């Protein structure tokens, strides 16, 4: 599989493509863990084109994406202004708010390269650490993050379709 270029900054004009990719990959990643009606309500409330456009123009965030033949294959969104959990011991951290790579690219090294590009850009901006949350039932993601150097430092509550969950 050829991915070209490795990554570029996602532009507001790509909000529709971004919303479609995010919706598809969210279903693939979490569809087995939630009832379909809850999953679809969550997607409808969070991943619409207008919301993705707003996130892409938000000066506190940036999104790097990678594509193959014009189709999104993966992306990483970094938020420089999110509330930092107490467990994050860094002077100027930023949050990896979203990070997804399509199943067709799993095992290709793309995820590591995309995350490395995000780390590099964050460091250029003066951030001394990146932090993230991972759904407690996503063993594959937890293994990946441990492999690339992230350390588990606590649990983070969130709501999914109005029901308390933990990352």
JSON list of C-alpha atoms in Angstrom, two decimals:
[
{"chain": "A", "resi": 1, "resn": "UNK", "atom": "CA", "xyz": [0.00, 0.00, 0.00]},
{"chain": "A", "resi": 2, "resn": "UNK", "atom": "CA", "xyz": [1.35, 3.42, -0.93]},
{"chain": "A", "resi": 3, "resn": "UNK", "atom": "CA", "xyz": [0.34, 6.30, 1.30]},
{"chain": "A", "resi": 4, "resn": "UNK", "atom": "CA", "xyz": [1.14, 9.73, -0.12]},
{"chain": "A", "resi": 5, "resn": "UNK", "atom": "CA", "xyz": [2.07, 12.08, 1.30]},
{"chain": "A", "resi": 6, "resn": "UNK", "atom": "CA", "xyz": [2.74, 10.66, 4.74]},
{"chain": "A", "resi": 7, "resn": "UNK", "atom": "CA", "xyz": [0.67, 13.39, 6.31]},
{"chain": "A", "resi": 8, "resn": "UNK", "atom": "CA", "xyz": [-0.64, 16.86, 5.78]},
{"chain": "A", "resi": 9, "resn": "UNK", "atom": "CA", "xyz": [-2.71, 19.30, 7.78]},
{"chain": "A", "resi": 10, "resn": "UNK", "atom": "CA", "xyz": [-6.42, 18.66, 7.36]},
{"chain": "A", "resi": 11, "resn": "UNK", "atom": "CA", "xyz": [-8.19, 21.70, 5.93]},
{"chain": "A", "resi": 12, "resn": "UNK", "atom": "CA", "xyz": [-11.73, 22.94, 6.68]},
{"chain": "A", "resi": 13, "resn": "UNK", "atom": "CA", "xyz": [-12.67, 22.16, 3.07]},
{"chain": "A", "resi": 14, "resn": "UNK", "atom": "CA", "xyz": [-12.12, 18.48, 3.95]},
{"chain": "A", "resi": 15, "resn": "UNK", "atom": "CA", "xyz": [-14.73, 18.48, 6.74]},
{"chain": "A", "resi": 16, "resn": "UNK", "atom": "CA", "xyz": [-17.11, 16.25, 4.79]},
{"chain": "A", "resi": 17, "resn": "UNK", "atom": "CA", "xyz": [-14.44, 13.64, 4.05]},
{"chain": "A", "resi": 18, "resn": "UNK", "atom": "CA", "xyz": [-13.25, 13.88, 7.65]},
{"chain": "A", "resi": 19, "resn": "UNK", "atom": "CA", "xyz": [-16.77, 13.37, 9.04]},
{"chain": "A", "resi": 20, "resn": "UNK", "atom": "CA", "xyz": [-17.36, 10.33, 6.79]},
{"chain": "A", "resi": 21, "resn": "UNK", "atom": "CA", "xyz": [-14.01, 8.74, 7.69]},
{"chain": "A", "resi": 22, "resn": "UNK", "atom": "CA", "xyz": [-14.49, 9.43, 11.39]},
{"chain": "A", "resi": 23, "resn": "UNK", "atom": "CA", "xyz": [-18.00, 7.97, 11.33]},
{"chain": "A", "resi": 24, "resn": "UNK", "atom": "CA", "xyz": [-16.87, 4.82, 9.50]},
{"chain": "A", "resi": 25, "resn": "UNK", "atom": "CA", "xyz": [-13.82, 4.21, 11.66]},
{"chain": "A", "resi": 26, "resn": "UNK", "atom": "CA", "xyz": [-15.74, 4.88, 14.87]},
{"chain": "A", "resi": 27, "resn": "UNK", "atom": "CA", "xyz": [-18.29, 2.23, 13.87]},
{"chain": "A", "resi": 28, "resn": "UNK", "atom": "CA", "xyz": [-15.49, -0.22, 13.04]},
{"chain": "A", "resi": 29, "resn": "UNK", "atom": "CA", "xyz": [-13.66, 0.46, 16.30]},
{"chain": "A", "resi": 30, "resn": "UNK", "atom": "CA", "xyz": [-16.55, 0.60, 18.75]},
{"chain": "A", "resi": 31, "resn": "UNK", "atom": "CA", "xyz": [-19.47, -1.12, 16.98]},
{"chain": "A", "resi": 32, "resn": "UNK", "atom": "CA", "xyz": [-18.87, -4.38, 18.83]},
{"chain": "A", "resi": 33, "resn": "UNK", "atom": "CA", "xyz": [-18.92, -2.68, 22.23]},
{"chain": "A", "resi": 34, "resn": "UNK", "atom": "CA", "xyz": [-22.13, -0.70, 22.11]},
{"chain": "A", "resi": 35, "resn": "UNK", "atom": "CA", "xyz": [-25.74, -1.24, 21.13]},
{"chain": "A", "resi": 36, "resn": "UNK", "atom": "CA", "xyz": [-26.34, 0.11, 17.63]},
{"chain": "A", "resi": 37, "resn": "UNK", "atom": "CA", "xyz": [-28.86, 2.74, 18.75]},
{"chain": "A", "resi": 38, "resn": "UNK", "atom": "CA", "xyz": [-26.45, 4.16, 21.34]},
{"chain": "A", "resi": 39, "resn": "UNK", "atom": "CA", "xyz": [-23.57, 4.13, 18.86]},
{"chain": "A", "resi": 40, "resn": "UNK", "atom": "CA", "xyz": [-25.62, 5.94, 16.19]},
{"chain": "A", "resi": 41, "resn": "UNK", "atom": "CA", "xyz": [-26.85, 8.59, 18.66]},
{"chain": "A", "resi": 42, "resn": "UNK", "atom": "CA", "xyz": [-23.26, 9.24, 19.72]},
{"chain": "A", "resi": 43, "resn": "UNK", "atom": "CA", "xyz": [-22.09, 9.51, 16.12]},
{"chain": "A", "resi": 44, "resn": "UNK", "atom": "CA", "xyz": [-24.97, 11.84, 15.20]},
{"chain": "A", "resi": 45, "resn": "UNK", "atom": "CA", "xyz": [-24.23, 14.11, 18.17]},
{"chain": "A", "resi": 46, "resn": "UNK", "atom": "CA", "xyz": [-20.46, 14.35, 17.65]},
{"chain": "A", "resi": 47, "resn": "UNK", "atom": "CA", "xyz": [-19.32, 13.63, 14.11]},
{"chain": "A", "resi": 48, "resn": "UNK", "atom": "CA", "xyz": [-21.37, 15.77, 11.74]},
{"chain": "A", "resi": 49, "resn": "UNK", "atom": "CA", "xyz": [-19.70, 17.75, 8.97]},
{"chain": "A", "resi": 50, "resn": "UNK", "atom": "CA", "xyz": [-20.42, 21.13, 10.61]},
{"chain": "A", "resi": 51, "resn": "UNK", "atom": "CA", "xyz": [-18.85, 20.00, 13.88]},
{"chain": "A", "resi": 52, "resn": "UNK", "atom": "CA", "xyz": [-15.77, 18.64, 12.11]},
{"chain": "A", "resi": 53, "resn": "UNK", "atom": "CA", "xyz": [-15.40, 21.90, 10.18]},
{"chain": "A", "resi": 54, "resn": "UNK", "atom": "CA", "xyz": [-15.59, 23.83, 13.47]},
{"chain": "A", "resi": 55, "resn": "UNK", "atom": "CA", "xyz": [-12.88, 21.61, 14.95]},
{"chain": "A", "resi": 56, "resn": "UNK", "atom": "CA", "xyz": [-10.68, 22.03, 11.87]},
{"chain": "A", "resi": 57, "resn": "UNK", "atom": "CA", "xyz": [-10.81, 25.84, 12.17]},
{"chain": "A", "resi": 58, "resn": "UNK", "atom": "CA", "xyz": [-10.40, 25.88, 15.96]},
{"chain": "A", "resi": 59, "resn": "UNK", "atom": "CA", "xyz": [-7.04, 27.58, 16.64]},
{"chain": "A", "resi": 60, "resn": "UNK", "atom": "CA", "xyz": [-6.49, 25.36, 19.70]},
{"chain": "A", "resi": 61, "resn": "UNK", "atom": "CA", "xyz": [-6.51, 22.21, 17.56]},
{"chain": "A", "resi": 62, "resn": "UNK", "atom": "CA", "xyz": [-4.71, 20.83, 14.54]},
{"chain": "A", "resi": 63, "resn": "UNK", "atom": "CA", "xyz": [-5.28, 17.63, 12.63]},
{"chain": "A", "resi": 64, "resn": "UNK", "atom": "CA", "xyz": [-2.74, 15.73, 10.56]},
{"chain": "A", "resi": 65, "resn": "UNK", "atom": "CA", "xyz": [-4.20, 13.30, 8.08]},
{"chain": "A", "resi": 66, "resn": "UNK", "atom": "CA", "xyz": [-2.91, 10.75, 5.65]},
{"chain": "A", "resi": 67, "resn": "UNK", "atom": "CA", "xyz": [-4.67, 9.54, 2.53]},
{"chain": "A", "resi": 68, "resn": "UNK", "atom": "CA", "xyz": [-4.33, 7.01, -0.24]},
{"chain": "A", "resi": 69, "resn": "UNK", "atom": "CA", "xyz": [-5.71, 7.80, -3.67]},
{"chain": "A", "resi": 70, "resn": "UNK", "atom": "CA", "xyz": [-7.64, 10.71, -2.20]},
{"chain": "A", "resi": 71, "resn": "UNK", "atom": "CA", "xyz": [-9.27, 8.64, 0.56]},
{"chain": "A", "resi": 72, "resn": "UNK", "atom": "CA", "xyz": [-8.48, 9.23, 4.22]},
{"chain": "A", "resi": 73, "resn": "UNK", "atom": "CA", "xyz": [-6.54, 6.36, 5.80]},
{"chain": "A", "resi": 74, "resn": "UNK", "atom": "CA", "xyz": [-5.76, 7.88, 9.19]},
{"chain": "A", "resi": 75, "resn": "UNK", "atom": "CA", "xyz": [-5.54, 11.05, 11.23]},
{"chain": "A", "resi": 76, "resn": "UNK", "atom": "CA", "xyz": [-4.39, 12.47, 14.54]},
{"chain": "A", "resi": 77, "resn": "UNK", "atom": "CA", "xyz": [-6.05, 15.49, 16.16]},
{"chain": "A", "resi": 78, "resn": "UNK", "atom": "CA", "xyz": [-4.13, 17.39, 18.82]},
{"chain": "A", "resi": 79, "resn": "UNK", "atom": "CA", "xyz": [-5.83, 19.81, 21.22]},
{"chain": "A", "resi": 80, "resn": "UNK", "atom": "CA", "xyz": [-3.54, 22.37, 22.82]},
{"chain": "A", "resi": 81, "resn": "UNK", "atom": "CA", "xyz": [-6.18, 23.78, 25.16]},
{"chain": "A", "resi": 82, "resn": "UNK", "atom": "CA", "xyz": [-7.97, 20.83, 26.74]},
{"chain": "A", "resi": 83, "resn": "UNK", "atom": "CA", "xyz": [-8.13, 20.42, 30.50]},
{"chain": "A", "resi": 84, "resn": "UNK", "atom": "CA", "xyz": [-5.12, 18.38, 31.60]},
{"chain": "A", "resi": 85, "resn": "UNK", "atom": "CA", "xyz": [-5.68, 15.56, 34.10]},
{"chain": "A", "resi": 86, "resn": "UNK", "atom": "CA", "xyz": [-3.67, 15.81, 37.33]},
{"chain": "A", "resi": 87, "resn": "UNK", "atom": "CA", "xyz": [-1.88, 12.57, 36.46]},
{"chain": "A", "resi": 88, "resn": "UNK", "atom": "CA", "xyz": [-0.13, 14.27, 33.53]},
{"chain": "A", "resi": 89, "resn": "UNK", "atom": "CA", "xyz": [3.18, 15.54, 34.90]},
{"chain": "A", "resi": 90, "resn": "UNK", "atom": "CA", "xyz": [4.37, 17.99, 32.26]},
{"chain": "A", "resi": 91, "resn": "UNK", "atom": "CA", "xyz": [4.83, 21.74, 32.09]},
{"chain": "A", "resi": 92, "resn": "UNK", "atom": "CA", "xyz": [3.15, 22.24, 28.70]},
{"chain": "A", "resi": 93, "resn": "UNK", "atom": "CA", "xyz": [1.30, 19.13, 27.54]},
{"chain": "A", "resi": 94, "resn": "UNK", "atom": "CA", "xyz": [-1.14, 18.78, 24.64]},
{"chain": "A", "resi": 95, "resn": "UNK", "atom": "CA", "xyz": [-3.85, 16.16, 24.20]},
{"chain": "A", "resi": 96, "resn": "UNK", "atom": "CA", "xyz": [-4.06, 13.61, 21.42]},
{"chain": "A", "resi": 97, "resn": "UNK", "atom": "CA", "xyz": [-7.81, 14.11, 21.23]},
{"chain": "A", "resi": 98, "resn": "UNK", "atom": "CA", "xyz": [-8.41, 11.62, 18.42]},
{"chain": "A", "resi": 99, "resn": "UNK", "atom": "CA", "xyz": [-6.16, 9.16, 16.66]},
{"chain": "A", "resi": 100, "resn": "UNK", "atom": "CA", "xyz": [-7.40, 6.59, 14.18]},
{"chain": "A", "resi": 101, "resn": "UNK", "atom": "CA", "xyz": [-5.87, 4.54, 11.38]},
{"chain": "A", "resi": 102, "resn": "UNK", "atom": "CA", "xyz": [-8.02, 2.41, 9.11]},
{"chain": "A", "resi": 103, "resn": "UNK", "atom": "CA", "xyz": [-7.82, -1.36, 9.42]},
{"chain": "A", "resi": 104, "resn": "UNK", "atom": "CA", "xyz": [-6.29, -1.60, 5.93]},
{"chain": "A", "resi": 105, "resn": "UNK", "atom": "CA", "xyz": [-3.21, 0.19, 7.28]},
{"chain": "A", "resi": 106, "resn": "UNK", "atom": "CA", "xyz": [-2.86, -1.76, 10.54]},
{"chain": "A", "resi": 107, "resn": "UNK", "atom": "CA", "xyz": [0.57, -3.36, 10.78]},
{"chain": "A", "resi": 108, "resn": "UNK", "atom": "CA", "xyz": [2.02, -1.11, 8.05]},
{"chain": "A", "resi": 109, "resn": "UNK", "atom": "CA", "xyz": [3.87, 1.25, 10.39]},
{"chain": "A", "resi": 110, "resn": "UNK", "atom": "CA", "xyz": [1.59, 4.12, 9.38]},
{"chain": "A", "resi": 111, "resn": "UNK", "atom": "CA", "xyz": [0.21, 4.61, 12.89]},
{"chain": "A", "resi": 112, "resn": "UNK", "atom": "CA", "xyz": [3.70, 4.97, 14.35]},
{"chain": "A", "resi": 113, "resn": "UNK", "atom": "CA", "xyz": [4.71, 7.41, 11.60]},
{"chain": "A", "resi": 114, "resn": "UNK", "atom": "CA", "xyz": [1.58, 9.51, 11.99]},
{"chain": "A", "resi": 115, "resn": "UNK", "atom": "CA", "xyz": [1.95, 9.67, 15.76]},
{"chain": "A", "resi": 116, "resn": "UNK", "atom": "CA", "xyz": [5.66, 10.53, 15.39]},
{"chain": "A", "resi": 117, "resn": "UNK", "atom": "CA", "xyz": [4.70, 13.42, 13.09]},
{"chain": "A", "resi": 118, "resn": "UNK", "atom": "CA", "xyz": [2.28, 14.68, 15.75]},
{"chain": "A", "resi": 119, "resn": "UNK", "atom": "CA", "xyz": [4.93, 14.39, 18.47]},
{"chain": "A", "resi": 120, "resn": "UNK", "atom": "CA", "xyz": [7.39, 16.31, 16.30]},
{"chain": "A", "resi": 121, "resn": "UNK", "atom": "CA", "xyz": [4.95, 19.11, 15.53]},
{"chain": "A", "resi": 122, "resn": "UNK", "atom": "CA", "xyz": [3.86, 19.39, 19.16]},
{"chain": "A", "resi": 123, "resn": "UNK", "atom": "CA", "xyz": [7.51, 19.62, 20.25]},
{"chain": "A", "resi": 124, "resn": "UNK", "atom": "CA", "xyz": [8.15, 22.37, 17.66]},
{"chain": "A", "resi": 125, "resn": "UNK", "atom": "CA", "xyz": [5.25, 24.26, 19.23]},
{"chain": "A", "resi": 126, "resn": "UNK", "atom": "CA", "xyz": [6.86, 23.95, 22.67]},
{"chain": "A", "resi": 127, "resn": "UNK", "atom": "CA", "xyz": [4.82, 21.10, 24.12]},
{"chain": "A", "resi": 128, "resn": "UNK", "atom": "CA", "xyz": [6.83, 18.83, 26.38]},
{"chain": "A", "resi": 129, "resn": "UNK", "atom": "CA", "xyz": [4.39, 15.90, 26.39]},
{"chain": "A", "resi": 130, "resn": "UNK", "atom": "CA", "xyz": [1.36, 14.45, 24.66]},
{"chain": "A", "resi": 131, "resn": "UNK", "atom": "CA", "xyz": [-1.34, 12.71, 26.65]},
{"chain": "A", "resi": 132, "resn": "UNK", "atom": "CA", "xyz": [-4.44, 10.79, 25.62]},
{"chain": "A", "resi": 133, "resn": "UNK", "atom": "CA", "xyz": [-7.27, 8.64, 26.87]},
{"chain": "A", "resi": 134, "resn": "UNK", "atom": "CA", "xyz": [-8.10, 5.15, 25.64]},
{"chain": "A", "resi": 135, "resn": "UNK", "atom": "CA", "xyz": [-11.40, 3.33, 26.07]},
{"chain": "A", "resi": 136, "resn": "UNK", "atom": "CA", "xyz": [-10.84, 0.77, 28.81]},
{"chain": "A", "resi": 137, "resn": "UNK", "atom": "CA", "xyz": [-12.05, -2.08, 26.58]},
{"chain": "A", "resi": 138, "resn": "UNK", "atom": "CA", "xyz": [-9.80, -1.28, 23.59]},
{"chain": "A", "resi": 139, "resn": "UNK", "atom": "CA", "xyz": [-6.95, -3.72, 24.28]},
{"chain": "A", "resi": 140, "resn": "UNK", "atom": "CA", "xyz": [-5.40, -3.28, 20.81]},
{"chain": "A", "resi": 141, "resn": "UNK", "atom": "CA", "xyz": [-5.08, 0.49, 21.24]},
{"chain": "A", "resi": 142, "resn": "UNK", "atom": "CA", "xyz": [-3.71, 0.13, 24.77]},
{"chain": "A", "resi": 143, "resn": "UNK", "atom": "CA", "xyz": [-1.01, -2.27, 23.51]},
{"chain": "A", "resi": 144, "resn": "UNK", "atom": "CA", "xyz": [-0.11, 0.13, 20.69]},
{"chain": "A", "resi": 145, "resn": "UNK", "atom": "CA", "xyz": [0.22, 3.13, 22.99]},
{"chain": "A", "resi": 146, "resn": "UNK", "atom": "CA", "xyz": [2.35, 1.20, 25.48]},
{"chain": "A", "resi": 147, "resn": "UNK", "atom": "CA", "xyz": [4.56, 0.01, 22.60]},
{"chain": "A", "resi": 148, "resn": "UNK", "atom": "CA", "xyz": [5.20, 3.59, 21.45]},
{"chain": "A", "resi": 149, "resn": "UNK", "atom": "CA", "xyz": [6.00, 4.82, 24.96]},
{"chain": "A", "resi": 150, "resn": "UNK", "atom": "CA", "xyz": [2.78, 6.04, 26.55]},
{"chain": "A", "resi": 151, "resn": "UNK", "atom": "CA", "xyz": [2.32, 5.11, 30.20]},
{"chain": "A", "resi": 152, "resn": "UNK", "atom": "CA", "xyz": [-0.99, 4.33, 31.91]},
{"chain": "A", "resi": 153, "resn": "UNK", "atom": "CA", "xyz": [-1.45, 6.89, 34.67]},
{"chain": "A", "resi": 154, "resn": "UNK", "atom": "CA", "xyz": [-5.09, 6.70, 35.69]},
{"chain": "A", "resi": 155, "resn": "UNK", "atom": "CA", "xyz": [-8.70, 6.50, 34.60]},
{"chain": "A", "resi": 156, "resn": "UNK", "atom": "CA", "xyz": [-10.69, 9.33, 33.04]},
{"chain": "A", "resi": 157, "resn": "UNK", "atom": "CA", "xyz": [-14.51, 9.41, 33.27]},
{"chain": "A", "resi": 158, "resn": "UNK", "atom": "CA", "xyz": [-16.59, 10.37, 30.23]},
{"chain": "A", "resi": 159, "resn": "UNK", "atom": "CA", "xyz": [-20.15, 9.95, 29.03]},
{"chain": "A", "resi": 160, "resn": "UNK", "atom": "CA", "xyz": [-21.14, 7.88, 26.03]},
{"chain": "A", "resi": 161, "resn": "UNK", "atom": "CA", "xyz": [-24.73, 8.52, 25.03]},
{"chain": "A", "resi": 162, "resn": "UNK", "atom": "CA", "xyz": [-25.47, 9.73, 28.55]},
{"chain": "A", "resi": 163, "resn": "UNK", "atom": "CA", "xyz": [-23.98, 6.69, 30.30]},
{"chain": "A", "resi": 164, "resn": "UNK", "atom": "CA", "xyz": [-20.84, 7.04, 32.47]},
{"chain": "A", "resi": 165, "resn": "UNK", "atom": "CA", "xyz": [-17.79, 5.21, 31.08]},
{"chain": "A", "resi": 166, "resn": "UNK", "atom": "CA", "xyz": [-14.05, 5.15, 31.76]},
{"chain": "A", "resi": 167, "resn": "UNK", "atom": "CA", "xyz": [-11.03, 5.76, 29.53]}
]
